[in-house]
PDB file of C-alpha atoms in Angstrom:
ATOM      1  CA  UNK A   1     212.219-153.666  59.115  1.00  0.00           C
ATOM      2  CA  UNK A   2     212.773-157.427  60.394  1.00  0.00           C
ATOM      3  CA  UNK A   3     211.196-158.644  63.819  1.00  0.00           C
ATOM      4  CA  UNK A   4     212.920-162.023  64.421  1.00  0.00           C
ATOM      5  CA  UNK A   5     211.602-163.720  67.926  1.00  0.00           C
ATOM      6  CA  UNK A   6     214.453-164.798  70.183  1.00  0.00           C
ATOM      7  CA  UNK A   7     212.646-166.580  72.874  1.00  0.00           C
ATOM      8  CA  UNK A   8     209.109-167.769  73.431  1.00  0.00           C
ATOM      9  CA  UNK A   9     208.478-169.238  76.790  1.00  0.00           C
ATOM     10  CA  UNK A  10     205.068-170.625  78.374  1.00  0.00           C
ATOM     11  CA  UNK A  11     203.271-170.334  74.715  1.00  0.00           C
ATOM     12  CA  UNK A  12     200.434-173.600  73.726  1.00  0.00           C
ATOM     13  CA  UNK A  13     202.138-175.943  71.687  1.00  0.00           C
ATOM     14  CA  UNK A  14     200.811-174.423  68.010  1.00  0.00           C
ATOM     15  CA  UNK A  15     200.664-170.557  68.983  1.00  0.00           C
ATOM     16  CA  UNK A  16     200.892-168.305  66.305  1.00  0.00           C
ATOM     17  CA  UNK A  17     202.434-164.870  66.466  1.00  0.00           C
ATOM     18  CA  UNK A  18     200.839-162.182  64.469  1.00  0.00           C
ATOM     19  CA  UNK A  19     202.674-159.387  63.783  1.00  0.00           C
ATOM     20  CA  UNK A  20     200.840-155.693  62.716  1.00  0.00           C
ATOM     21  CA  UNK A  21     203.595-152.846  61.905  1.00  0.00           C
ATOM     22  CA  UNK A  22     201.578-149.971  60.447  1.00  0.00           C
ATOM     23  CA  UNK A  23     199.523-151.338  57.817  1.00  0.00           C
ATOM     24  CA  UNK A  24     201.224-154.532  57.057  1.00  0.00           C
ATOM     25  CA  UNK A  25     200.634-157.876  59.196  1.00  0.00           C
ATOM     26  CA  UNK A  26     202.743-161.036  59.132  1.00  0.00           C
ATOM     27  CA  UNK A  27     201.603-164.601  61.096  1.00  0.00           C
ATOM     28  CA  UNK A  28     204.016-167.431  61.688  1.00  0.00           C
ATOM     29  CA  UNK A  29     204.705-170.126  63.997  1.00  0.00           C
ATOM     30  CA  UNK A  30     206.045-168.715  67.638  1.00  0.00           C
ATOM     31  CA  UNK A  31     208.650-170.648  67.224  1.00  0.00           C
ATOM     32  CA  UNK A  32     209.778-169.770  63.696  1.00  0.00           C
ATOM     33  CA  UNK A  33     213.652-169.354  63.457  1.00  0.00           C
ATOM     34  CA  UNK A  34     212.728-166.763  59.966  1.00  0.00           C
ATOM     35  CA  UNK A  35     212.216-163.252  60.901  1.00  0.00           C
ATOM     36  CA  UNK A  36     209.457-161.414  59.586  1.00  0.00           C
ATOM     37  CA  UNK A  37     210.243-159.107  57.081  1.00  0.00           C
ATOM     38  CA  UNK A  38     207.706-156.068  56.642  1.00  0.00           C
ATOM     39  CA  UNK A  39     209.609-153.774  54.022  1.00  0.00           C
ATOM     40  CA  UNK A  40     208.812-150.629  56.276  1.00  0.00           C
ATOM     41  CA  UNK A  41     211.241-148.072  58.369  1.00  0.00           C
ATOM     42  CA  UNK A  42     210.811-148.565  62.157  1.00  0.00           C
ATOM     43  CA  UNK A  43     209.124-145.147  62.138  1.00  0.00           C
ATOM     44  CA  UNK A  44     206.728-146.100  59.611  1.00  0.00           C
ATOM     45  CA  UNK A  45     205.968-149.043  61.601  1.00  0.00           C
ATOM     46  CA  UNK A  46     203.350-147.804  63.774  1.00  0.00           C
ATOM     47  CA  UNK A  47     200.769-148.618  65.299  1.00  0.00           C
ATOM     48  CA  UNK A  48     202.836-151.780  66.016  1.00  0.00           C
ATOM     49  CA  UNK A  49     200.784-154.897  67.580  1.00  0.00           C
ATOM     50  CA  UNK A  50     201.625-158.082  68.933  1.00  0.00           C
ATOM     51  CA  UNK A  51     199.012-161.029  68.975  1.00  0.00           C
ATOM     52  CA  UNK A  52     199.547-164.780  70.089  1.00  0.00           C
ATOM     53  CA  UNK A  53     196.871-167.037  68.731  1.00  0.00           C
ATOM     54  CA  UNK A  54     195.992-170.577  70.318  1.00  0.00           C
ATOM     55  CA  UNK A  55     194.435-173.237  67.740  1.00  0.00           C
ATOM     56  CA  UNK A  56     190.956-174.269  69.389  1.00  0.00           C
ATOM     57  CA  UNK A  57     190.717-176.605  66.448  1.00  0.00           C
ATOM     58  CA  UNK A  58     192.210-178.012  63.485  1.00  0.00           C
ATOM     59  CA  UNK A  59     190.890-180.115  60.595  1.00  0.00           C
ATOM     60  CA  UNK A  60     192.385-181.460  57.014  1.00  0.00           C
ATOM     61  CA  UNK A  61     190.154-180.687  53.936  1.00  0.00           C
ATOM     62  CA  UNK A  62     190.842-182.131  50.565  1.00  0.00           C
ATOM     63  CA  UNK A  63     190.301-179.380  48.417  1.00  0.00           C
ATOM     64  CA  UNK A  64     188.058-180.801  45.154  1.00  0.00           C
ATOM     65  CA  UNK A  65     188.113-179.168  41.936  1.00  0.00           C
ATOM     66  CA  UNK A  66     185.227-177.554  40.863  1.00  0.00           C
ATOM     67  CA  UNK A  67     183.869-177.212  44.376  1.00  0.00           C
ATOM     68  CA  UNK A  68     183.468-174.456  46.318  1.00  0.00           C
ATOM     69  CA  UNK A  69     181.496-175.211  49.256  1.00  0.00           C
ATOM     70  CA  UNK A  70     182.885-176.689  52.230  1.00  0.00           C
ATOM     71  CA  UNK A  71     181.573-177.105  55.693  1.00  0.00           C
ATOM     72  CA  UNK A  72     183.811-178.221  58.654  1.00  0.00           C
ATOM     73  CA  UNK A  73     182.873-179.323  61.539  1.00  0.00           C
ATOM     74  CA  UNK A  74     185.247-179.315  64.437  1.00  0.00           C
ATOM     75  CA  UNK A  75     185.244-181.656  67.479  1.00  0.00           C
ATOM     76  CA  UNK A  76     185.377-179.964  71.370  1.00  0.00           C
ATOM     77  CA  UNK A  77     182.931-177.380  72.849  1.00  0.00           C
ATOM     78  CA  UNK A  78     180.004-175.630  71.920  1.00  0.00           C
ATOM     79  CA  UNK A  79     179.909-177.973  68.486  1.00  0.00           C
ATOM     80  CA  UNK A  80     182.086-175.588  66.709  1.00  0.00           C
ATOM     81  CA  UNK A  81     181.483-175.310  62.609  1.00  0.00           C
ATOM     82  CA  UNK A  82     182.817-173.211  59.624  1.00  0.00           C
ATOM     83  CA  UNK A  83     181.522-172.874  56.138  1.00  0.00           C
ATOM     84  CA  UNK A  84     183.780-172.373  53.449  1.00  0.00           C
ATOM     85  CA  UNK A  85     183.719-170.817  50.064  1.00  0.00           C
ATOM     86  CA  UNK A  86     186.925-172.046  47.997  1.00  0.00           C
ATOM     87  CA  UNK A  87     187.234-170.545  44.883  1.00  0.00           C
ATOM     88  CA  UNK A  88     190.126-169.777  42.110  1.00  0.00           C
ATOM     89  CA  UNK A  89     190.641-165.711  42.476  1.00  0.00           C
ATOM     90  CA  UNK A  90     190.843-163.819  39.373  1.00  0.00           C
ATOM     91  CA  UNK A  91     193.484-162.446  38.344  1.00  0.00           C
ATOM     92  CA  UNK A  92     194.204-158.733  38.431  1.00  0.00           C
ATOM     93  CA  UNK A  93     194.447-158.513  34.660  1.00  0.00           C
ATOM     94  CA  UNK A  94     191.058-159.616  34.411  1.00  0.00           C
ATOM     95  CA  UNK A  95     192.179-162.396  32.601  1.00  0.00           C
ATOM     96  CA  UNK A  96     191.427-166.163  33.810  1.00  0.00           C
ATOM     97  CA  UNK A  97     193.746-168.674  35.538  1.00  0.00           C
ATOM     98  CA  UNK A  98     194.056-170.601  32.154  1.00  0.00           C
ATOM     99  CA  UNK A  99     194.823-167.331  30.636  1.00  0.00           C
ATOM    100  CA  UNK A 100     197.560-167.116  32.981  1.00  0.00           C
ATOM    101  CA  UNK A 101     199.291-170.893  32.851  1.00  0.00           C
ATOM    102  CA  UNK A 102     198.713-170.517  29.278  1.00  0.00           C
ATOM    103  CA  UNK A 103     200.534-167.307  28.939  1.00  0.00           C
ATOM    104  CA  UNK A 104     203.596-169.394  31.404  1.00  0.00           C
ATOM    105  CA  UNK A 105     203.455-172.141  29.055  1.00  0.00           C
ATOM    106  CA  UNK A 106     203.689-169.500  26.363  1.00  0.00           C
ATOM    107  CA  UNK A 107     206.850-168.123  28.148  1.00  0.00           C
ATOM    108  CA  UNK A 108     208.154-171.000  28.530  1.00  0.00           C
ATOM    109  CA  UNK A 109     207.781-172.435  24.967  1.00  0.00           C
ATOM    110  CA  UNK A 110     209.234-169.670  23.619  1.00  0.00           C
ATOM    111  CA  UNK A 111     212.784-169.877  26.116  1.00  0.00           C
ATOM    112  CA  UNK A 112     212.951-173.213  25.151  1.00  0.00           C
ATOM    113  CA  UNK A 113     212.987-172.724  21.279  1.00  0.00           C
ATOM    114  CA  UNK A 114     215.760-169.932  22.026  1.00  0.00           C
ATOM    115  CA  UNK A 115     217.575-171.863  24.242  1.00  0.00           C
ATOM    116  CA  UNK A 116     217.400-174.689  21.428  1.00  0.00           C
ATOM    117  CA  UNK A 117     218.509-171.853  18.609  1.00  0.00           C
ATOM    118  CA  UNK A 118     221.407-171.103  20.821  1.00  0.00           C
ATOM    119  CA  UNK A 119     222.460-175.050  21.238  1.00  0.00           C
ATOM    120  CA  UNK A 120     222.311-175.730  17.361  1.00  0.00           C
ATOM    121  CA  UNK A 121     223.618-171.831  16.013  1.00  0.00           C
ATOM    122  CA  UNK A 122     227.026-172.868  18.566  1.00  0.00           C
ATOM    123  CA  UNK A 123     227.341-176.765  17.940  1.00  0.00           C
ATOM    124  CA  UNK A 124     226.978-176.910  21.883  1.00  0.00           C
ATOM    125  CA  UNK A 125     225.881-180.560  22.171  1.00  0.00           C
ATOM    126  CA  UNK A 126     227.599-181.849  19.360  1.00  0.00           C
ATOM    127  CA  UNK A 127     230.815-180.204  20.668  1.00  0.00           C
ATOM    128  CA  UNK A 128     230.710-181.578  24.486  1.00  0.00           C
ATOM    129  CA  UNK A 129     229.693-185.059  23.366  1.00  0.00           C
ATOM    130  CA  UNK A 130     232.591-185.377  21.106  1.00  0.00           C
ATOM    131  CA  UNK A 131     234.837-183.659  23.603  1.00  0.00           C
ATOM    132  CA  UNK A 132     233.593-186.506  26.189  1.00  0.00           C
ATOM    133  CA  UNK A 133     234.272-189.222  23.631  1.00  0.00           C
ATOM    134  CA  UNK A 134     237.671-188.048  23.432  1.00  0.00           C
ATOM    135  CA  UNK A 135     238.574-187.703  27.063  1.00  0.00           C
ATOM    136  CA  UNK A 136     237.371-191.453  27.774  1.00  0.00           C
ATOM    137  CA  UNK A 137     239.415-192.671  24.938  1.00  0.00           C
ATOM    138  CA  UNK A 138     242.578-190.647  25.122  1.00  0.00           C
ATOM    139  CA  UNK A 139     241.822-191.186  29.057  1.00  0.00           C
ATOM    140  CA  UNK A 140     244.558-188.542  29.362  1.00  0.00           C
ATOM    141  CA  UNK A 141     246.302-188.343  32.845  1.00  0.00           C
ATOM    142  CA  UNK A 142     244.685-185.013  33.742  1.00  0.00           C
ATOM    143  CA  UNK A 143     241.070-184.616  32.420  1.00  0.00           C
ATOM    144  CA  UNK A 144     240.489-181.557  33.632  1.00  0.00           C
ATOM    145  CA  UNK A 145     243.369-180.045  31.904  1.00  0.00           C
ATOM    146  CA  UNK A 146     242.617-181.933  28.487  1.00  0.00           C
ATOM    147  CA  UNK A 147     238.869-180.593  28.542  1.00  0.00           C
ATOM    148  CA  UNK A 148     239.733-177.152  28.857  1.00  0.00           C
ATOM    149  CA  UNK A 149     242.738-177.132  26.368  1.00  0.00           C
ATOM    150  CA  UNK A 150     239.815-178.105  23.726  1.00  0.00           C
ATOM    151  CA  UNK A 151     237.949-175.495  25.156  1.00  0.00           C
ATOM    152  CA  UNK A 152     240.410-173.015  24.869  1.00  0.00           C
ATOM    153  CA  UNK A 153     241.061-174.293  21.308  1.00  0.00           C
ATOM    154  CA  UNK A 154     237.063-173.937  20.389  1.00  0.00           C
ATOM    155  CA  UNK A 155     237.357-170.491  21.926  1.00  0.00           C
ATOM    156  CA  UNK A 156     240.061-168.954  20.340  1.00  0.00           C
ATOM    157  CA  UNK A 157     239.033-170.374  16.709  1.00  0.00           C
ATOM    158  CA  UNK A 158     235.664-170.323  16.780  1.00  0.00           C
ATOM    159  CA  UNK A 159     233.273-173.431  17.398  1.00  0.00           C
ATOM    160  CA  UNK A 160     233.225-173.638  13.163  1.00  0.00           C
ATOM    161  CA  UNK A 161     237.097-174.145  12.888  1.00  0.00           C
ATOM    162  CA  UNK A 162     237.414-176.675  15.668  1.00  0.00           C
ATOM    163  CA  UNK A 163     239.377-179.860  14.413  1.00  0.00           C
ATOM    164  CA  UNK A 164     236.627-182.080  13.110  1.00  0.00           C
ATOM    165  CA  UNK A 165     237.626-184.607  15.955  1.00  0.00           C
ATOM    166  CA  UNK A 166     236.007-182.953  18.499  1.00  0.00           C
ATOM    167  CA  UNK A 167     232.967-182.158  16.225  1.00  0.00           C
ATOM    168  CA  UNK A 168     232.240-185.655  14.608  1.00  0.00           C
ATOM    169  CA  UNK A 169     231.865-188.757  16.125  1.00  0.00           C
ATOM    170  CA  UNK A 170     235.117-191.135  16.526  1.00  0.00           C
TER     171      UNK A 170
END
């Protein structure tokens, strides 16, 4: 189920819409062109409950790491304050956040050696850079056409077979 706003009229500048369809709940700007997606049948949607919020106050906090505490104070009536706890969440594998950008770094190291593999096992760069040396000196009339002749040459013989002018340097 999507709920998409298609007019807001007479709202503060700064309202927020909150959105509660069964147990889910989605806030956004009143004025936000998105709709809000809730991954629910209409049925299942219920109780369904519409808020608009007004901001009584804003502030800017640089978040610091290593510290947790905050307290805001915010400027207008009745000397409005909020104390904050900021904190890194763990995750749900009870493993730490360093467990978890070193387990992306991990990932990531590991595509990259593969995706290097890949490049050297098919002669990739070598193959393109000597294909682009020859276009710009042939400097045939059609490029386009030149480039994937050679292409269609490396195909059909296999990158290993290629004429050794398109795999060594002019």
């Amino acid at each position: 189920m999507e709920v998409s706003v298609q007019k807001a009229t007479g709202f503060p500048e700064g309202s927020i819409l909150s959105i509660r369809a069964g147990q889910l709940r989605r806030q956004g700007p009143i004025a936000c062109p998105k709709a809000m997606s809730f991954g629910t049948t209409i049925m299942d949607a219920n109780p369904f409950k519409v808020d608009v919020y007004a901001p009584l106050a804003s502030k800017r906090v640089t978040l610091v790491p290593k510290t947790e505490s905050y307290s805001l104070c915010f400027e207008g009536d009745g000397g409005m304050q909020l104390d904050l706890c900021v904190k890194e969440a763990a995750s749900t594998n009870g493993a730490s956040s360093d467990g978890v950008v070193e387990s992306r770094q991990a990932r990531r190291q590991k595509a990259a050696v593969e995706t290097q593999d890949y490049i050297e096992q098919h002669k990739l760069v070598q193959f393109v850079q000597n294909l682009m040396q020859s276009v710009l000196a042939e400097k045939p009339a059609d490029p386009f056409a030149y480039i994937e002749q050679n292409m269609r040459a490396a195909r059909a013989t296999n990158i290993n077979s290629v004429p050794a002018a398109l795999l060594s340097p002019s």
